[in-house]
Coordinates of C-alpha atoms and ligand atoms in Angstrom, one line a residue:
M1 CA 197.9 -42.2 95.1
K2 CA 200.5 -42.7 97.7
A3 CA 203.1 -40.7 95.7
M4 CA 200.6 -37.9 95.3
K5 CA 199.9 -37.9 99.0
K6 CA 203.6 -37.7 99.7
A7 CA 204.0 -34.9 97.2
F8 CA 201.3 -33.0 99.0
K9 CA 202.9 -33.6 102.3
V10 CA 206.2 -32.3 101.1
L11 CA 204.6 -29.3 99.5
G12 CA 202.7 -28.6 102.7
I13 CA 206.0 -28.7 104.7
I14 CA 207.6 -26.4 102.2
V15 CA 204.7 -23.9 102.4
L16 CA 204.8 -24.1 106.1
L17 CA 208.5 -23.5 106.2
V18 CA 208.3 -20.5 103.9
V19 CA 205.5 -19.0 106.0
V20 CA 207.4 -19.6 109.2
L21 CA 210.6 -18.2 107.8
G22 CA 208.9 -15.2 106.2
F23 CA 207.1 -14.5 109.5
T24 CA 210.3 -14.8 111.6
G25 CA 212.2 -12.7 109.1
A26 CA 209.6 -10.0 109.1
T27 CA 209.5 -10.1 112.9
I28 CA 213.2 -9.8 113.2
I29 CA 213.4 -6.9 110.7
T30 CA 210.4 -5.1 112.3
S31 CA 212.1 -5.2 115.7
R32 CA 215.5 -4.4 114.3
G33 CA 214.0 -1.4 112.4
I34 CA 216.2 0.6 110.1
P35 CA 219.8 -0.6 110.5
S36 CA 222.7 1.4 111.8
Y37 CA 226.2 1.4 110.6
E38 CA 229.7 2.1 111.9
I39 CA 230.4 5.8 111.5
E40 CA 233.7 6.7 110.0
K41 CA 235.2 9.8 111.7
I42 CA 235.7 12.3 108.9
D43 CA 238.4 14.9 109.3
Y44 CA 236.8 17.7 107.4
Q45 CA 236.3 21.4 108.0
V46 CA 234.1 23.4 105.7
V47 CA 235.7 26.4 103.9
S48 CA 233.2 29.2 103.8
T49 CA 233.5 32.2 101.5
P50 CA 230.7 34.6 100.3
E51 CA 230.9 32.8 96.9
S52 CA 230.7 29.3 98.4
I53 CA 227.6 30.3 100.5
Q54 CA 225.9 31.8 97.4
R55 CA 226.7 28.7 95.3
G56 CA 225.5 26.5 98.2
K57 CA 222.2 28.4 98.4
K58 CA 221.6 27.9 94.7
L59 CA 222.2 24.2 95.0
A60 CA 220.1 23.9 98.2
I61 CA 217.2 25.6 96.6
M62 CA 217.3 23.1 93.7
L63 CA 218.2 20.0 95.7
C64 CA 217.0 20.3 99.3
A65 CA 214.4 23.1 99.8
N66 CA 211.8 21.1 97.9
C67 CA 211.6 18.6 100.8
H68 CA 213.0 20.5 103.8
K69 CA 211.3 23.9 103.4
N70 CA 208.3 24.5 105.6
S71 CA 205.7 26.8 104.1
E72 CA 204.8 28.4 107.4
T73 CA 208.3 29.1 108.8
R74 CA 209.7 29.7 105.3
A75 CA 212.8 28.0 106.5
L76 CA 214.3 24.5 106.3
T77 CA 212.5 23.4 109.4
G78 CA 211.0 20.3 107.8
T79 CA 207.6 19.3 106.8
K80 CA 205.3 16.3 105.9
M81 CA 206.3 14.8 102.6
H82 CA 202.9 14.6 100.8
D83 CA 204.7 13.2 97.7
A84 CA 206.5 10.3 99.5
P85 CA 205.0 7.0 98.2
P86 CA 202.4 6.0 100.9
E87 CA 203.8 2.4 101.0
F88 CA 207.0 3.9 102.6
G89 CA 205.0 5.0 105.6
E90 CA 204.3 8.5 106.9
I91 CA 207.4 10.5 106.2
Y92 CA 208.4 13.9 107.6
S93 CA 211.6 15.7 106.6
P94 CA 213.5 17.0 109.7
N95 CA 214.6 20.5 110.7
I96 CA 218.0 21.2 109.2
T97 CA 218.4 24.8 110.3
N98 CA 221.3 25.6 112.7
D99 CA 219.2 25.0 115.8
K100 CA 221.2 22.9 118.3
K101 CA 218.3 20.8 119.6
F102 CA 216.1 20.1 116.5
G103 CA 218.4 21.2 113.7
I104 CA 221.9 20.3 112.7
G105 CA 223.5 23.0 115.0
N106 CA 225.6 20.3 116.8
W107 CA 226.5 18.2 113.8
T108 CA 230.2 18.5 112.8
D109 CA 231.1 19.4 109.3
G110 CA 232.4 15.9 108.9
E111 CA 229.1 14.3 110.0
L112 CA 227.2 16.4 107.5
L113 CA 229.6 15.5 104.7
Y114 CA 229.4 11.8 105.7
L115 CA 225.6 11.8 105.6
L116 CA 225.4 13.7 102.2
R117 CA 227.9 11.2 100.7
T118 CA 226.9 7.9 102.2
G119 CA 223.4 8.3 103.8
I120 CA 224.6 7.5 107.3
K121 CA 223.4 9.9 109.9
K122 CA 225.3 11.3 113.0
D123 CA 223.9 8.5 115.2
G124 CA 224.9 5.8 112.7
Q125 CA 221.3 5.2 111.4
Y126 CA 220.8 4.9 107.6
A127 CA 218.6 7.5 106.0
P128 CA 216.3 5.7 103.5
P129 CA 216.3 6.8 99.8
Y130 CA 213.5 9.4 100.4
M131 CA 216.5 11.4 101.6
P132 CA 218.7 11.6 98.5
K133 CA 222.5 11.3 98.7
L134 CA 225.2 13.0 96.6
P135 CA 227.8 10.3 96.0
K136 CA 229.2 11.9 92.8
M137 CA 229.0 15.6 93.5
A138 CA 232.3 17.5 93.2
D139 CA 234.0 18.2 96.6
E140 CA 233.8 21.9 95.9
D141 CA 230.0 21.8 95.4
I142 CA 229.5 19.7 98.6
N143 CA 231.6 22.2 100.4
A144 CA 229.4 25.0 99.0
L145 CA 226.3 23.2 100.3
I146 CA 227.7 22.7 103.7
S147 CA 228.9 26.3 104.0
F148 CA 225.4 27.4 103.1
L149 CA 223.9 25.1 105.7
R150 CA 226.2 26.6 108.3
S151 CA 225.4 30.2 107.3
D152 CA 223.0 32.7 108.8
D153 CA 220.8 32.8 105.7
P154 CA 217.1 33.1 106.7
L155 CA 216.5 29.6 105.3
V156 CA 218.9 28.0 107.8
V157 CA 219.3 30.4 110.7
A158 CA 218.6 28.5 114.0
D159 CA 214.9 27.9 114.3
A160 CA 213.6 25.7 117.2
S161 CA 210.6 24.2 115.3
P162 CA 210.5 20.7 116.6
D163 CA 210.9 17.7 114.3
Q164 CA 208.0 15.4 113.5
P165 CA 209.1 11.8 113.8
S166 CA 208.5 9.8 110.6
E167 CA 206.7 6.4 110.8
P168 CA 208.5 4.3 108.2
S169 CA 206.5 1.3 107.1
I170 CA 207.5 -2.4 107.5
L171 CA 208.2 -2.4 103.8
T172 CA 210.7 0.5 104.3
K173 CA 212.3 -1.3 107.2
I174 CA 212.6 -4.6 105.1
L175 CA 214.1 -2.8 102.1
C176 CA 216.6 -0.9 104.4
N177 CA 217.7 -4.3 105.6
V178 CA 217.9 -6.2 102.4
A179 CA 218.0 -3.9 99.4
W180 CA 219.0 -0.3 100.1
K181 CA 222.6 0.2 101.3
P182 CA 224.7 3.3 102.1
F183 CA 227.0 4.5 99.4
P184 CA 230.8 4.3 99.9
M185 CA 232.6 7.4 101.1
P186 CA 234.7 8.5 98.1
T187 CA 238.4 7.7 98.6
E188 CA 239.7 10.1 96.0
A189 CA 239.0 13.8 95.3
I190 CA 236.1 14.6 93.0
E191 CA 236.9 17.5 90.8
M192 CA 234.5 20.1 89.3
P193 CA 233.9 19.6 85.6
D194 CA 235.9 22.0 83.4
I195 CA 233.3 24.7 82.7
N196 CA 234.8 25.3 79.3
N197 CA 234.0 21.8 78.3
K198 CA 230.2 22.1 77.6
L199 CA 229.5 18.4 77.4
A200 CA 231.3 17.6 80.7
L201 CA 229.5 20.5 82.4
G202 CA 226.1 19.3 81.0
K203 CA 226.7 15.7 82.1
Y204 CA 227.8 16.8 85.6
L205 CA 224.6 18.9 86.0
A206 CA 222.3 16.3 84.5
H207 CA 223.6 13.7 87.0
N208 CA 224.1 15.8 90.1
L209 CA 220.9 17.9 89.9
E210 CA 219.1 14.6 89.9
C211 CA 217.6 15.1 86.4
F212 CA 218.6 11.5 85.5
S213 CA 217.1 10.2 88.8
C214 CA 213.5 11.3 87.9
H215 CA 213.8 11.0 84.1
S216 CA 215.0 7.4 83.9
A217 CA 212.7 4.3 84.0
D218 CA 212.3 3.9 87.7
F219 CA 213.8 5.1 91.0
K220 CA 214.3 1.4 91.9
T221 CA 216.5 0.6 88.9
N222 CA 218.6 3.8 89.0
D223 CA 222.3 3.4 89.4
F224 CA 223.5 6.3 91.5
M225 CA 227.1 5.4 91.4
N226 CA 227.0 5.1 87.5
P227 CA 224.0 7.1 86.4
E228 CA 224.4 6.1 82.7
L229 CA 223.8 2.4 83.7
S230 CA 220.4 3.3 85.0
K231 CA 217.6 1.4 83.3
G232 CA 216.0 3.5 80.5
Y233 CA 218.6 6.2 81.1
F234 CA 216.7 9.6 80.5
A235 CA 213.9 7.9 78.6
G236 CA 211.3 8.9 81.1
G237 CA 208.3 6.9 82.4
N238 CA 209.3 7.1 86.0
K239 CA 206.4 7.7 88.4
P240 CA 207.0 10.5 91.0
L241 CA 204.0 11.8 92.8
N242 CA 202.5 15.3 93.0
L243 CA 201.4 16.7 96.4
E244 CA 198.0 15.1 96.0
G245 CA 199.7 11.7 95.7
Q246 CA 198.9 11.4 91.9
I247 CA 201.5 10.0 89.5
I248 CA 203.1 12.5 87.2
L249 CA 205.0 10.5 84.6
T250 CA 208.4 11.9 83.7
S251 CA 209.3 12.9 80.1
N252 CA 211.6 11.2 77.7
L253 CA 214.7 13.5 77.5
T254 CA 216.7 11.3 75.1
P255 CA 217.4 12.7 71.6
D256 CA 214.8 10.4 70.0
P257 CA 213.0 12.8 67.5
E258 CA 209.5 11.3 67.9
T259 CA 209.2 10.5 71.6
G260 CA 212.2 12.5 73.1
I261 CA 213.6 15.9 72.6
G262 CA 215.4 15.3 69.3
N263 CA 213.4 18.0 67.6
W264 CA 213.5 20.6 70.3
S265 CA 215.3 23.9 69.9
E266 CA 217.7 25.0 72.5
E267 CA 215.5 28.0 73.2
D268 CA 212.4 25.8 73.9
F269 CA 214.5 23.6 76.2
I270 CA 215.8 26.5 78.2
N271 CA 212.3 28.1 78.6
T272 CA 210.9 24.7 79.7
V273 CA 213.6 23.9 82.2
K274 CA 213.9 27.4 83.7
Y275 CA 210.3 28.6 83.6
G276 CA 208.1 25.5 83.1
F277 CA 206.7 26.8 79.8
K278 CA 205.5 24.3 77.2
K279 CA 204.5 25.9 73.9
G280 CA 200.7 25.7 73.5
E281 CA 200.4 23.3 76.4
H282 CA 199.7 23.2 80.1
A283 CA 202.7 24.4 82.1
L284 CA 205.0 21.8 83.7
Q285 CA 203.6 20.4 86.9
Y286 CA 205.1 19.5 90.3
P287 CA 207.5 17.7 91.0
M288 CA 209.2 19.3 87.9
N289 CA 209.9 22.7 89.6
P290 CA 211.3 25.5 87.4
Y291 CA 215.0 25.7 87.7
T292 CA 215.1 29.5 87.8
G293 CA 218.5 29.5 89.5
L294 CA 220.3 27.9 86.5
S295 CA 222.0 30.2 84.0
D296 CA 221.1 29.9 80.3
E297 CA 224.7 28.5 79.8
E298 CA 224.1 25.7 82.3
V299 CA 220.8 24.7 80.8
S300 CA 222.3 24.9 77.3
A301 CA 225.1 22.6 78.5
I302 CA 222.5 20.0 79.8
F303 CA 220.7 20.2 76.5
A304 CA 224.0 19.7 74.6
Y305 CA 224.8 16.7 76.7
L306 CA 221.4 15.1 76.3
K307 CA 221.8 15.4 72.5
T308 CA 224.8 13.0 72.8
I309 CA 223.2 10.2 74.8
P310 CA 221.6 7.1 73.1
P311 CA 218.1 7.8 71.8
I312 CA 215.4 5.5 73.3
V313 CA 212.0 5.2 71.8
N314 CA 209.6 5.5 74.6
K315 CA 206.3 7.4 74.3
V316 CA 205.2 9.0 77.5
E317 CA 201.8 10.6 77.7
R318 CA 201.6 13.6 80.0
S319 CA 199.8 13.0 83.2
L320 CA 197.1 15.7 83.3
Y321 CA 194.3 15.6 85.9
E322 CA 191.3 17.8 86.4
Ligands
LIG401 C1 213.1 14.0 98.5 C2 213.1 14.7 99.8 C3 214.4 15.2 100.4 C4 215.4 16.0 99.7 C5 215.4 16.4 98.3 C6 216.4 16.2 100.7 N1 216.1 15.6 101.9 FE1 217.2 15.7 103.6 N2 215.9 14.4 104.5 C7 214.7 14.0 104.0 C8 214.1 13.1 104.9 C9 212.7 12.5 104.8 C10 215.0 12.9 106.0 C11 214.8 12.0 107.2 C12 215.5 10.7 106.9 C13 215.4 9.7 108.0 O1 214.3 9.6 108.5 O2 216.4 9.1 108.3 C14 216.1 13.8 105.7 C15 217.2 13.9 106.5 C16 218.2 14.9 106.4 C17 219.3 15.2 107.3 C18 219.4 14.6 108.7 C19 218.9 15.5 109.7 C20 218.6 14.8 111.1 O3 218.3 15.5 112.0 O4 218.7 13.6 111.1 C21 220.0 16.2 106.8 C22 221.2 16.9 107.4 C23 219.5 16.5 105.5 N3 218.4 15.7 105.3 C24 220.0 17.4 104.6 C25 219.6 17.6 103.3 C26 220.3 18.4 102.3 C27 221.5 19.2 102.6 C28 219.6 18.2 101.1 C29 220.0 18.8 99.8 C30 221.3 18.5 99.2 C31 218.5 17.3 101.4 N4 218.5 16.9 102.7 C32 217.6 16.9 100.4 C33 214.2 14.4 102.8 C34 214.9 15.0 101.7
LIG402 C1 211.6 15.3 91.0 C2 211.6 14.7 89.7 C3 212.2 15.5 88.6 C4 213.5 16.1 88.5 C5 214.5 16.1 89.6 C6 213.6 16.7 87.2 N1 212.5 16.5 86.5 FE1 212.1 17.2 84.6 N2 210.2 16.5 84.7 C7 209.7 15.8 85.7 C8 208.3 15.5 85.5 C9 207.3 14.7 86.4 C10 208.0 16.0 84.2 C11 206.6 16.0 83.5 C12 205.8 17.2 84.0 C13 204.4 17.4 83.4 O1 204.0 16.5 82.6 O2 203.8 18.4 83.7 C14 209.2 16.7 83.8 C15 209.3 17.4 82.6 C16 210.5 17.9 82.1 C17 210.7 18.5 80.8 C18 209.6 18.6 79.7 C19 209.8 17.6 78.6 C20 208.6 17.4 77.7 O3 208.7 16.6 76.8 O4 207.6 18.0 78.0 C21 212.0 18.8 80.6 C22 212.7 19.5 79.4 C23 212.7 18.5 81.9 N3 211.7 17.9 82.7 C24 214.0 18.6 82.1 C25 214.6 18.4 83.4 C26 216.0 18.7 83.7 C27 217.0 19.4 82.7 C28 216.2 18.4 85.0 C29 217.4 18.6 85.9 C30 217.9 20.0 85.9 C31 214.9 17.8 85.5 N4 214.0 17.8 84.5 C32 214.7 17.3 86.8 C33 210.3 15.4 86.9 C34 211.6 15.8 87.3

């Protein structure tokens, strides 16, 4: 009896401690908010040519417009992100046109580069994972993106539409303090893949156009520094949301013949990726937007690369709603 009483007492104290510690931790994190980091001054000046701006626009349409484009202004003035998981809070993407007050007009090229690589903004604050980073993209492509952002293209020409502040949840704040961290600034040059090496080009695109990020098991277990180490690499089953907040499971793109794309023809793959066609089936749905900007050669390279990765048996039923 006595021993049991004692055990209960000890247990009670432990529970109390856990509650108090948890509460204090949560209070500290909530008041601390999303952490800030030391900003490294980056000595970098974008090199703009008509070609780099054109390449940058193509990349931005595939990688940035989806979140930053506003349907009313038709420019990258920011919008509410209906597909951000609600547990992260109420999230708005900011204005990234060249406006000096609300956009990025007074960011330096180095500050933009630093954010896109590491996730640390001009003011030092960390941008949570609902703003993707590009830690492995070739220097030339990052330069192209920044030269496009700096251009007078209608998507990014200065537009003074004000930003809507996001309201990140306590969960987002906690994760930003304990789990999500900035990526390191690359210390060596990152070269473009050799475009005559089809597999190298396909791998580069499959990683840097974020195909792996949606098509592996879960955003939480993705390894952005070493995409191939992501759990369920390209085997699908990840759960991005559509604009109604419904889960749209991602497909298995490994070469498994039954549950992946092992039996697909190259032609079918190209039609699906570029135009969203699926033979005899409902067209592909958001967030799998058609990649009309990719050339047939680029999609063919992605297909060739995907044929070389380890097949994983994982049957994913399509998410179809009324
Ligand atoms: C999945 C949605 C999403 C995509 C894709 C995305 N962004 Fe963002 N971006 C955001 C959100 C949300 C924020 C705000 C982050 C925060 O609150 O710290 C942001 C912040 C930024 C900022 C900081 C602006 C400021 O005023 O603080 C820049 C610059 C930026 N994004 C550029 C880009 C570029 C360039 C791309 C494409 C390579 C891109 N973003 C892709 C959602 C996205
Ligand atoms: C934002 C997340 C996201 C990104 C990024 C993404 N996909 Fe998808 N993809 C999906 C979803 C979700 C589906 C399933 C759509 C449906 O069922 O209607 C899908 C379906 C597909 C399919 C159809 C497969 C099948 O079995 O039906 C192919 C092929 C595909 N994606 C290739 C790609 C390629 C190649 C890339 C990169 C260039 C890519 N995806 C990037 C989310 C994404």
